[in-house]
Coordinates of N, CA and C in Angstrom, one line a residue:
X68 N 122.9 91.0 76.8 CA 122.0 89.9 77.0 C 120.6 90.3 76.5
X69 N 119.9 89.4 75.9 CA 118.6 89.7 75.4 C 117.6 89.9 76.5
X70 N 116.8 91.0 76.5 CA 115.8 91.2 77.4 C 114.5 91.0 76.7
X71 N 113.9 89.8 76.9 CA 112.7 89.4 76.2 C 111.5 90.2 76.4
X72 N 111.4 90.8 77.6 CA 110.2 91.6 77.9 C 110.3 92.9 77.1
X73 N 111.5 93.5 77.0 CA 111.6 94.7 76.2 C 111.5 94.4 74.7
X74 N 112.1 93.2 74.3 CA 112.0 92.9 72.9 C 110.6 92.6 72.4
X75 N 109.7 92.2 73.4 CA 108.3 91.9 73.0 C 107.5 93.2 73.1
X76 N 108.2 94.4 73.3 CA 107.5 95.6 73.4 C 106.9 95.9 74.8
X77 N 107.4 95.2 75.8 CA 107.0 95.5 77.1 C 108.2 96.1 77.9
X78 N 107.9 97.1 78.7 CA 108.9 97.5 79.7 C 108.7 96.7 80.9
X79 N 109.6 96.8 81.8 CA 109.5 96.1 83.1 C 108.2 96.5 83.8
X80 N 107.4 95.5 84.1 CA 106.1 95.7 84.8 C 105.0 96.1 83.8
X81 N 105.3 96.3 82.5 CA 104.3 96.7 81.6 C 103.6 95.5 81.0
X82 N 102.5 95.1 81.7 CA 101.7 94.0 81.2 C 100.3 94.4 81.0
X83 N 100.2 95.6 80.5 CA 98.8 96.2 80.3 C 98.1 95.5 79.2
X84 N 96.8 95.8 79.1 CA 96.0 95.2 78.0 C 96.6 95.4 76.7
X85 N 96.6 94.3 75.9 CA 97.1 94.4 74.5 C 98.6 93.9 74.5
X86 N 99.2 93.7 75.6 CA 100.6 93.2 75.6 C 100.5 91.7 75.9
X87 N 101.4 90.9 75.3 CA 101.4 89.5 75.5 C 101.7 89.1 77.0
X88 N 101.1 88.0 77.5 CA 101.4 87.6 78.9 C 102.9 87.2 79.0
X89 N 103.4 87.5 80.1 CA 104.8 87.2 80.4 C 104.9 85.7 80.7
X90 N 105.8 85.0 80.0 CA 106.0 83.5 80.3 C 106.8 83.3 81.5
X91 N 106.3 82.5 82.4 CA 107.0 82.3 83.7 C 107.1 80.8 84.0
X92 N 108.1 80.6 84.9 CA 108.3 79.2 85.5 C 108.4 79.4 87.0
X93 N 107.9 78.5 87.7 CA 108.1 78.5 89.1 C 109.0 77.3 89.5
X94 N 110.0 77.6 90.3 CA 110.9 76.5 90.7 C 110.7 76.3 92.2
X95 N 110.2 75.1 92.5 CA 109.9 74.8 93.9 C 108.4 74.6 94.1
X96 N 108.0 73.3 94.4 CA 106.6 73.0 94.6 C 106.3 72.6 96.1
X97 N 107.2 73.1 97.0 CA 107.0 72.8 98.4 C 106.1 73.7 99.1
X98 N 106.5 74.4 100.1 CA 105.7 75.2 101.0 C 105.1 76.4 100.2
X99 N 105.8 77.2 99.5 CA 105.3 78.5 99.0 C 105.1 78.4 97.5
X100 N 105.7 77.5 96.8 CA 105.5 77.3 95.3 C 104.1 77.2 94.9
X101 N 103.2 76.4 95.6 CA 101.8 76.3 95.1 C 101.1 77.7 95.2
X102 N 101.5 78.6 96.1 CA 100.9 79.9 96.1 C 101.3 80.7 94.9
X103 N 102.5 80.6 94.5 CA 103.0 81.3 93.2 C 102.2 80.7 92.0
X104 N 102.2 79.4 92.0 CA 101.5 78.7 90.8 C 100.0 79.3 90.8
X105 N 99.3 79.3 91.9 CA 97.9 79.7 91.9 C 97.8 81.2 91.4
X106 N 98.7 82.0 91.9 CA 98.6 83.4 91.5 C 99.0 83.7 90.1
X107 N 100.0 83.0 89.6 CA 100.3 83.2 88.2 C 99.2 82.7 87.3
X108 N 98.6 81.6 87.6 CA 97.5 81.0 86.8 C 96.3 81.8 86.9
X109 N 96.1 82.6 87.9 CA 94.8 83.4 88.0 C 95.0 84.7 87.4
X110 N 96.1 85.1 86.8 CA 96.3 86.4 86.2 C 96.5 86.2 84.7
X111 N 95.8 87.1 84.0 CA 95.9 87.0 82.5 C 97.2 87.8 82.0
X112 N 98.0 88.3 83.0 CA 99.2 89.0 82.6 C 100.4 88.0 82.6
X113 N 100.2 86.8 83.0 CA 101.2 85.8 83.0 C 100.8 84.5 82.3
X114 N 101.7 83.8 81.8 CA 101.4 82.4 81.3 C 102.4 81.5 81.9
X115 N 101.9 80.7 82.9 CA 102.8 79.8 83.6 C 103.1 78.6 82.7
X116 N 104.4 78.4 82.4 CA 104.8 77.4 81.4 C 105.3 76.1 82.2
X117 N 106.0 76.3 83.3 CA 106.6 75.2 84.0 C 106.5 75.3 85.5
X118 N 106.4 74.1 86.1 CA 106.7 74.0 87.6 C 107.8 73.0 87.7
X119 N 108.9 73.4 88.2 CA 110.1 72.6 88.3 C 110.3 72.3 89.8
X120 N 110.5 71.0 90.1 CA 110.8 70.6 91.4 C 111.6 69.2 91.3
X121 N 112.5 69.0 92.3 CA 113.2 67.7 92.3 C 112.2 66.5 92.4
X122 N 111.1 66.8 93.1 CA 110.0 65.8 93.3 C 109.0 66.1 92.2
X123 N 109.1 65.5 91.1 CA 108.2 65.7 89.9 C 106.8 65.3 90.3
X124 N 106.6 64.3 91.1 CA 105.3 63.8 91.4 C 104.6 64.9 92.3
X125 N 105.3 65.6 93.2 CA 104.8 66.7 93.9 C 104.4 67.8 93.0
X126 N 105.2 68.1 92.0 CA 104.9 69.2 91.1 C 103.6 68.9 90.3
X127 N 103.5 67.7 89.9 CA 102.2 67.2 89.2 C 101.0 67.3 90.1
X128 N 101.2 67.0 91.3 CA 100.1 67.1 92.3 C 99.7 68.5 92.5
X129 N 100.6 69.4 92.6 CA 100.3 70.8 92.8 C 99.5 71.4 91.5
X130 N 99.9 70.9 90.4 CA 99.3 71.4 89.1 C 97.9 70.8 88.9
X131 N 97.7 69.6 89.4 CA 96.4 69.0 89.2 C 96.4 68.2 87.9
X132 N 95.4 67.4 87.7 CA 95.3 66.5 86.6 C 95.0 67.1 85.2
X133 N 94.5 68.4 85.2 CA 94.0 69.0 84.0 C 94.9 70.1 83.6
X134 N 96.0 70.3 84.2 CA 96.8 71.5 83.9 C 97.6 71.2 82.6
X135 N 97.8 72.3 81.8 CA 98.6 72.3 80.6 C 100.1 72.8 80.9
X136 N 100.3 73.1 82.2 CA 101.6 73.5 82.6 C 102.5 72.3 82.7
X137 N 103.8 72.4 82.3 CA 104.7 71.2 82.3 C 105.3 71.1 83.7
X138 N 105.3 69.9 84.2 CA 106.0 69.6 85.5 C 107.3 68.9 85.1
X139 N 108.4 69.3 85.8 CA 109.7 68.7 85.4 C 110.6 68.8 86.6
X140 N 111.7 68.0 86.6 CA 112.8 68.1 87.6 C 114.0 68.6 86.9
X141 N 113.9 69.0 85.6 CA 115.0 69.4 84.8 C 115.1 70.9 84.6
X142 N 115.8 71.5 85.5 CA 115.9 73.0 85.6 C 116.5 73.5 84.3
X143 N 117.5 72.8 83.7 CA 118.1 73.3 82.5 C 117.1 73.4 81.4
X144 N 116.2 72.5 81.3 CA 115.1 72.5 80.3 C 114.2 73.8 80.4
X145 N 113.9 74.1 81.7 CA 113.2 75.3 82.0 C 113.9 76.5 81.5
X146 N 115.2 76.6 81.8 CA 116.0 77.8 81.4 C 116.2 77.9 79.9
X147 N 116.2 76.7 79.2 CA 116.4 76.7 77.8 C 115.1 77.1 77.0
X148 N 114.0 77.2 77.7 CA 112.7 77.5 77.0 C 112.7 79.0 76.6
X149 N 112.7 79.3 75.4 CA 112.7 80.7 75.0 C 111.4 81.5 75.3
X150 N 110.3 80.7 75.7 CA 109.1 81.4 76.0 C 109.0 81.7 77.5
X151 N 110.0 81.3 78.3 CA 110.1 81.6 79.7 C 110.9 82.9 79.8
X152 N 110.2 84.0 80.2 CA 110.8 85.3 80.4 C 111.3 85.5 81.8
X153 N 110.6 84.9 82.7 CA 110.9 85.1 84.1 C 110.8 83.8 84.9
X154 N 111.6 83.7 86.0 CA 111.6 82.5 86.9 C 111.3 83.0 88.3
X155 N 110.4 82.3 89.0 CA 110.0 82.6 90.4 C 110.6 81.5 91.2
X156 N 111.5 81.8 92.1 CA 112.2 80.8 92.9 C 111.6 80.7 94.3
X157 N 111.1 79.5 94.6 CA 110.5 79.2 95.9 C 111.2 77.9 96.5
X158 N 112.5 77.9 96.6 CA 113.3 76.8 97.0 C 113.9 77.1 98.4
X159 N 114.5 76.2 99.1 CA 115.1 76.5 100.4 C 116.2 77.6 100.2
X160 N 116.3 78.5 101.2 CA 117.1 79.7 101.1 C 118.6 79.4 100.7
X161 N 119.1 78.2 101.1 CA 120.5 77.9 100.8 C 120.7 77.6 99.3
X162 N 119.6 77.4 98.6 CA 119.7 77.2 97.1 C 119.5 78.4 96.3
X163 N 119.0 79.5 96.9 CA 118.6 80.7 96.2 C 119.7 81.3 95.3
X164 N 120.9 81.3 95.7 CA 122.0 81.8 94.9 C 122.2 81.1 93.7
X165 N 122.3 79.8 93.7 CA 122.6 78.9 92.5 C 121.4 79.0 91.6
X166 N 120.2 78.8 92.1 CA 119.0 78.8 91.2 C 118.8 80.1 90.6
X167 N 118.9 81.2 91.3 CA 118.6 82.5 90.7 C 119.8 83.0 89.8
X168 N 121.0 82.6 90.2 CA 122.1 83.0 89.3 C 122.0 82.3 88.0
X169 N 121.6 81.0 88.0 CA 121.5 80.3 86.7 C 120.4 80.9 85.8
X170 N 119.3 81.3 86.5 CA 118.2 82.0 85.7 C 118.7 83.3 85.1
X171 N 119.4 84.1 85.9 CA 119.9 85.4 85.4 C 120.9 85.2 84.2
X172 N 121.8 84.2 84.4 CA 122.7 83.9 83.3 C 122.1 83.4 82.1
X173 N 120.9 82.8 82.2 CA 120.1 82.4 81.1 C 119.3 83.5 80.5
X174 N 119.4 84.7 81.0 CA 118.7 85.8 80.5 C 117.2 86.0 81.0
X175 N 116.9 85.4 82.1 CA 115.6 85.4 82.7 C 115.5 86.5 83.8
X176 N 114.4 87.2 83.9 CA 114.1 88.0 85.0 C 113.8 87.0 86.2
X177 N 114.0 87.5 87.4 CA 113.9 86.6 88.6 C 113.2 87.2 89.7
X178 N 112.3 86.4 90.3 CA 111.6 86.8 91.5 C 112.0 85.7 92.5
X179 N 112.6 86.1 93.7 CA 113.0 85.1 94.7 C 112.2 85.4 95.9
X180 N 111.6 84.3 96.5 CA 110.9 84.4 97.7 C 111.9 84.7 98.8
X181 N 111.5 85.4 99.8 CA 112.4 85.8 100.9 C 113.0 84.6 101.6
X182 N 114.2 84.7 102.0 CA 115.2 85.8 101.8 C 115.8 85.7 100.4
X183 N 116.3 86.9 99.9 CA 116.9 86.9 98.6 C 118.0 85.8 98.5
X184 N 118.8 85.8 99.5 CA 119.9 84.8 99.6 C 120.3 84.5 101.0
X185 N 121.1 83.5 101.2 CA 121.5 83.1 102.6 C 122.4 84.1 103.3
X186 N 123.2 84.8 102.5 CA 124.1 85.8 103.1 C 124.0 87.1 102.3
X187 N 124.5 88.2 102.9 CA 124.5 89.5 102.2 C 125.4 89.4 101.0
X188 N 126.5 88.7 101.1 CA 127.4 88.6 99.9 C 126.7 87.9 98.7
X189 N 126.0 86.8 99.0 CA 125.3 86.1 98.0 C 124.2 87.0 97.3
X190 N 123.5 87.8 98.2 CA 122.5 88.7 97.7 C 123.1 89.8 96.8
X191 N 124.3 90.3 97.2 CA 125.0 91.3 96.4 C 125.4 90.7 95.0
X192 N 125.8 89.4 95.0 CA 126.2 88.8 93.7 C 125.0 88.7 92.8
X193 N 123.8 88.4 93.3 CA 122.6 88.4 92.5 C 122.3 89.8 92.0
X194 N 122.3 90.8 92.8 CA 122.0 92.1 92.4 C 123.0 92.6 91.3
X195 N 124.3 92.3 91.5 CA 125.3 92.7 90.5 C 125.0 92.0 89.2
X196 N 124.7 90.7 89.2 CA 124.5 89.9 88.0 C 123.3 90.5 87.3
X197 N 122.2 90.8 88.0 CA 121.0 91.3 87.3 C 121.3 92.7 86.7
X198 N 122.0 93.5 87.4 CA 122.3 94.8 86.9 C 123.2 94.7 85.7
X199 N 124.2 93.9 85.7 CA 125.1 93.7 84.5 C 124.3 93.2 83.3
X200 N 123.3 92.4 83.5 CA 122.6 91.9 82.4 C 121.3 92.7 82.0
X201 N 121.0 93.7 82.8 CA 119.8 94.5 82.5 C 118.6 93.8 82.8
X202 N 118.6 92.9 83.8 CA 117.4 92.1 84.1 C 116.8 92.5 85.4
X203 N 115.5 92.2 85.6 CA 114.9 92.6 86.9 C 115.1 91.4 87.9
X204 N 115.5 91.8 89.1 CA 115.6 90.9 90.2 C 114.7 91.4 91.3
X205 N 113.8 90.6 91.7 CA 112.9 91.0 92.8 C 112.9 90.0 94.0
X206 N 112.8 90.5 95.2 CA 112.6 89.6 96.3 C 111.2 89.8 96.8
X207 N 110.4 88.7 96.9 CA 109.1 88.8 97.3 C 109.0 88.6 98.8
X208 N 108.0 89.3 99.4 CA 107.7 89.2 100.8 C 106.2 89.3 100.9
X209 N 105.5 88.4 101.6 CA 104.1 88.4 101.6 C 103.4 89.7 101.8
X210 N 104.0 90.6 102.6 CA 103.3 91.8 102.9 C 103.7 93.0 102.1
X211 N 104.7 92.9 101.3 CA 105.1 94.1 100.5 C 104.1 94.5 99.5
X212 N 103.4 93.6 98.9 CA 102.5 93.9 97.8 C 101.0 93.7 98.2
X213 N 100.7 93.6 99.4 CA 99.3 93.4 99.8 C 98.6 94.8 99.8
X214 N 97.3 94.8 99.5 CA 96.6 96.1 99.5 C 96.6 96.8 100.9
X215 N 96.5 96.0 101.9 CA 96.4 96.6 103.3 C 97.7 97.4 103.6
X216 N 98.9 96.7 103.2 CA 100.2 97.4 103.5 C 100.3 98.6 102.6
X217 N 99.9 98.5 101.3 CA 99.9 99.6 100.4 C 99.1 100.8 100.9
X218 N 97.9 100.5 101.5 CA 97.1 101.6 102.0 C 97.7 102.2 103.2
X219 N 98.3 101.4 104.1 CA 98.9 102.0 105.3 C 100.1 102.9 104.9
X220 N 100.9 102.4 103.9 CA 102.0 103.2 103.4 C 101.5 104.5 102.9
X221 N 100.5 104.5 102.1 CA 99.9 105.7 101.5 C 99.5 106.6 102.6
X222 N 98.8 106.1 103.7 CA 98.4 107.0 104.7 C 99.6 107.6 105.5
X223 N 100.6 106.8 105.7 CA 101.8 107.4 106.4 C 102.5 108.4 105.5
X224 N 102.5 108.3 104.2 CA 103.2 109.2 103.4 C 102.4 110.4 103.0
X225 N 101.1 110.3 103.2 CA 100.2 111.5 102.8 C 100.3 112.6 103.9
X226 N 100.7 113.8 103.4 CA 100.8 114.9 104.4 C 99.5 115.1 105.1
X227 N 99.6 115.1 106.5 CA 98.4 115.5 107.3 C 97.4 114.4 107.5
X228 N 97.5 113.3 106.8 CA 96.5 112.2 106.9 C 96.5 111.6 108.3
X229 N 97.6 111.4 108.9 CA 97.7 110.8 110.2 C 98.3 111.7 111.3
X230 N 98.9 112.7 110.9 CA 99.6 113.6 111.8 C 101.0 113.0 112.1
X231 N 101.6 113.4 113.2 CA 103.0 113.0 113.5 C 102.9 111.5 114.1
X232 N 103.6 110.6 113.4 CA 103.5 109.3 113.9 C 104.7 109.1 114.9
X233 N 104.3 108.6 116.1 CA 105.3 108.4 117.1 C 105.6 106.9 117.3
X234 N 104.7 106.0 116.9 CA 104.8 104.6 117.2 C 103.9 103.8 116.2
X235 N 104.5 102.7 115.7 CA 103.7 101.8 114.9 C 103.9 100.4 115.4
X236 N 102.9 99.7 115.6 CA 103.0 98.3 116.1 C 102.2 97.4 115.1
X237 N 102.8 96.2 114.8 CA 102.1 95.3 114.0 C 102.4 93.9 114.5
X238 N 101.4 93.0 114.4 CA 101.6 91.7 114.9 C 101.3 90.7 113.8
X239 N 102.2 89.8 113.6 CA 101.9 88.7 112.7 C 101.5 87.5 113.5
X240 N 100.3 87.0 113.3 CA 99.8 86.0 114.2 C 100.3 84.6 113.8
X241 N 100.5 84.4 112.5 CA 100.9 83.0 112.0 C 102.4 83.1 111.8
X242 N 103.2 82.3 112.4 CA 104.6 82.3 112.3 C 105.1 81.7 110.9
X243 N 104.2 80.9 110.3 CA 104.5 80.2 109.1 C 105.5 79.1 109.3
X244 N 106.2 78.7 108.3 CA 107.1 77.6 108.3 C 108.4 78.0 109.0
X245 N 108.9 77.3 110.0 CA 110.2 77.6 110.6 C 111.2 76.9 109.8
X246 N 112.2 77.7 109.4 CA 113.3 77.2 108.5 C 114.5 77.0 109.3
X247 N 115.2 75.8 109.1 CA 116.3 75.5 109.9 C 117.6 76.2 109.3
X248 N 117.6 76.6 108.0 CA 118.8 77.1 107.4 C 118.9 78.6 107.4
X249 N 117.9 79.3 107.8 CA 117.9 80.7 107.7 C 117.0 81.3 108.8
X250 N 117.3 82.6 109.2 CA 116.4 83.2 110.2 C 115.9 84.5 109.6
X251 N 115.1 85.2 110.4 CA 114.5 86.4 109.9 C 115.5 87.5 109.6
X252 N 116.6 87.5 110.3 CA 117.6 88.6 110.1 C 118.3 88.3 108.8

């Protein structure tokens, strides 16, 4: 399967200066999709090409009136676009398997908002499919990539910085959206 990032002279995660922006599409304009849209659009390392949602009016609203990003309800058109290297999935958890699997089978790298899939078995299918095709599959979680969490991790791993850690406590104040089809486990 063609790995467009490597063919373009980029390794996974290599979007340094001088390399072309990675073409991306966001699928899902509901609760979390607008955050992905905002972040992709604010980075010169990505070129957001599509926002796909069954509610095309909602997708257009998220993009705003002056956007050059295409809004569509046609996921097959998104996957057929050769300039889309990666797909970010922000749909209900019960759809993650089908949406992500279709993207992987179309040769796209995939970022899935948590949870990766509704069941362990579905998640394993996605991991196996990505490995078979030599594609990157990532599961996003709000706190995995934040500077504060990275700093804490660095402090914990640095020899002697904190001493022997006996207990760690963290509180998330905002529960976020309560989902009926999936739980935290």
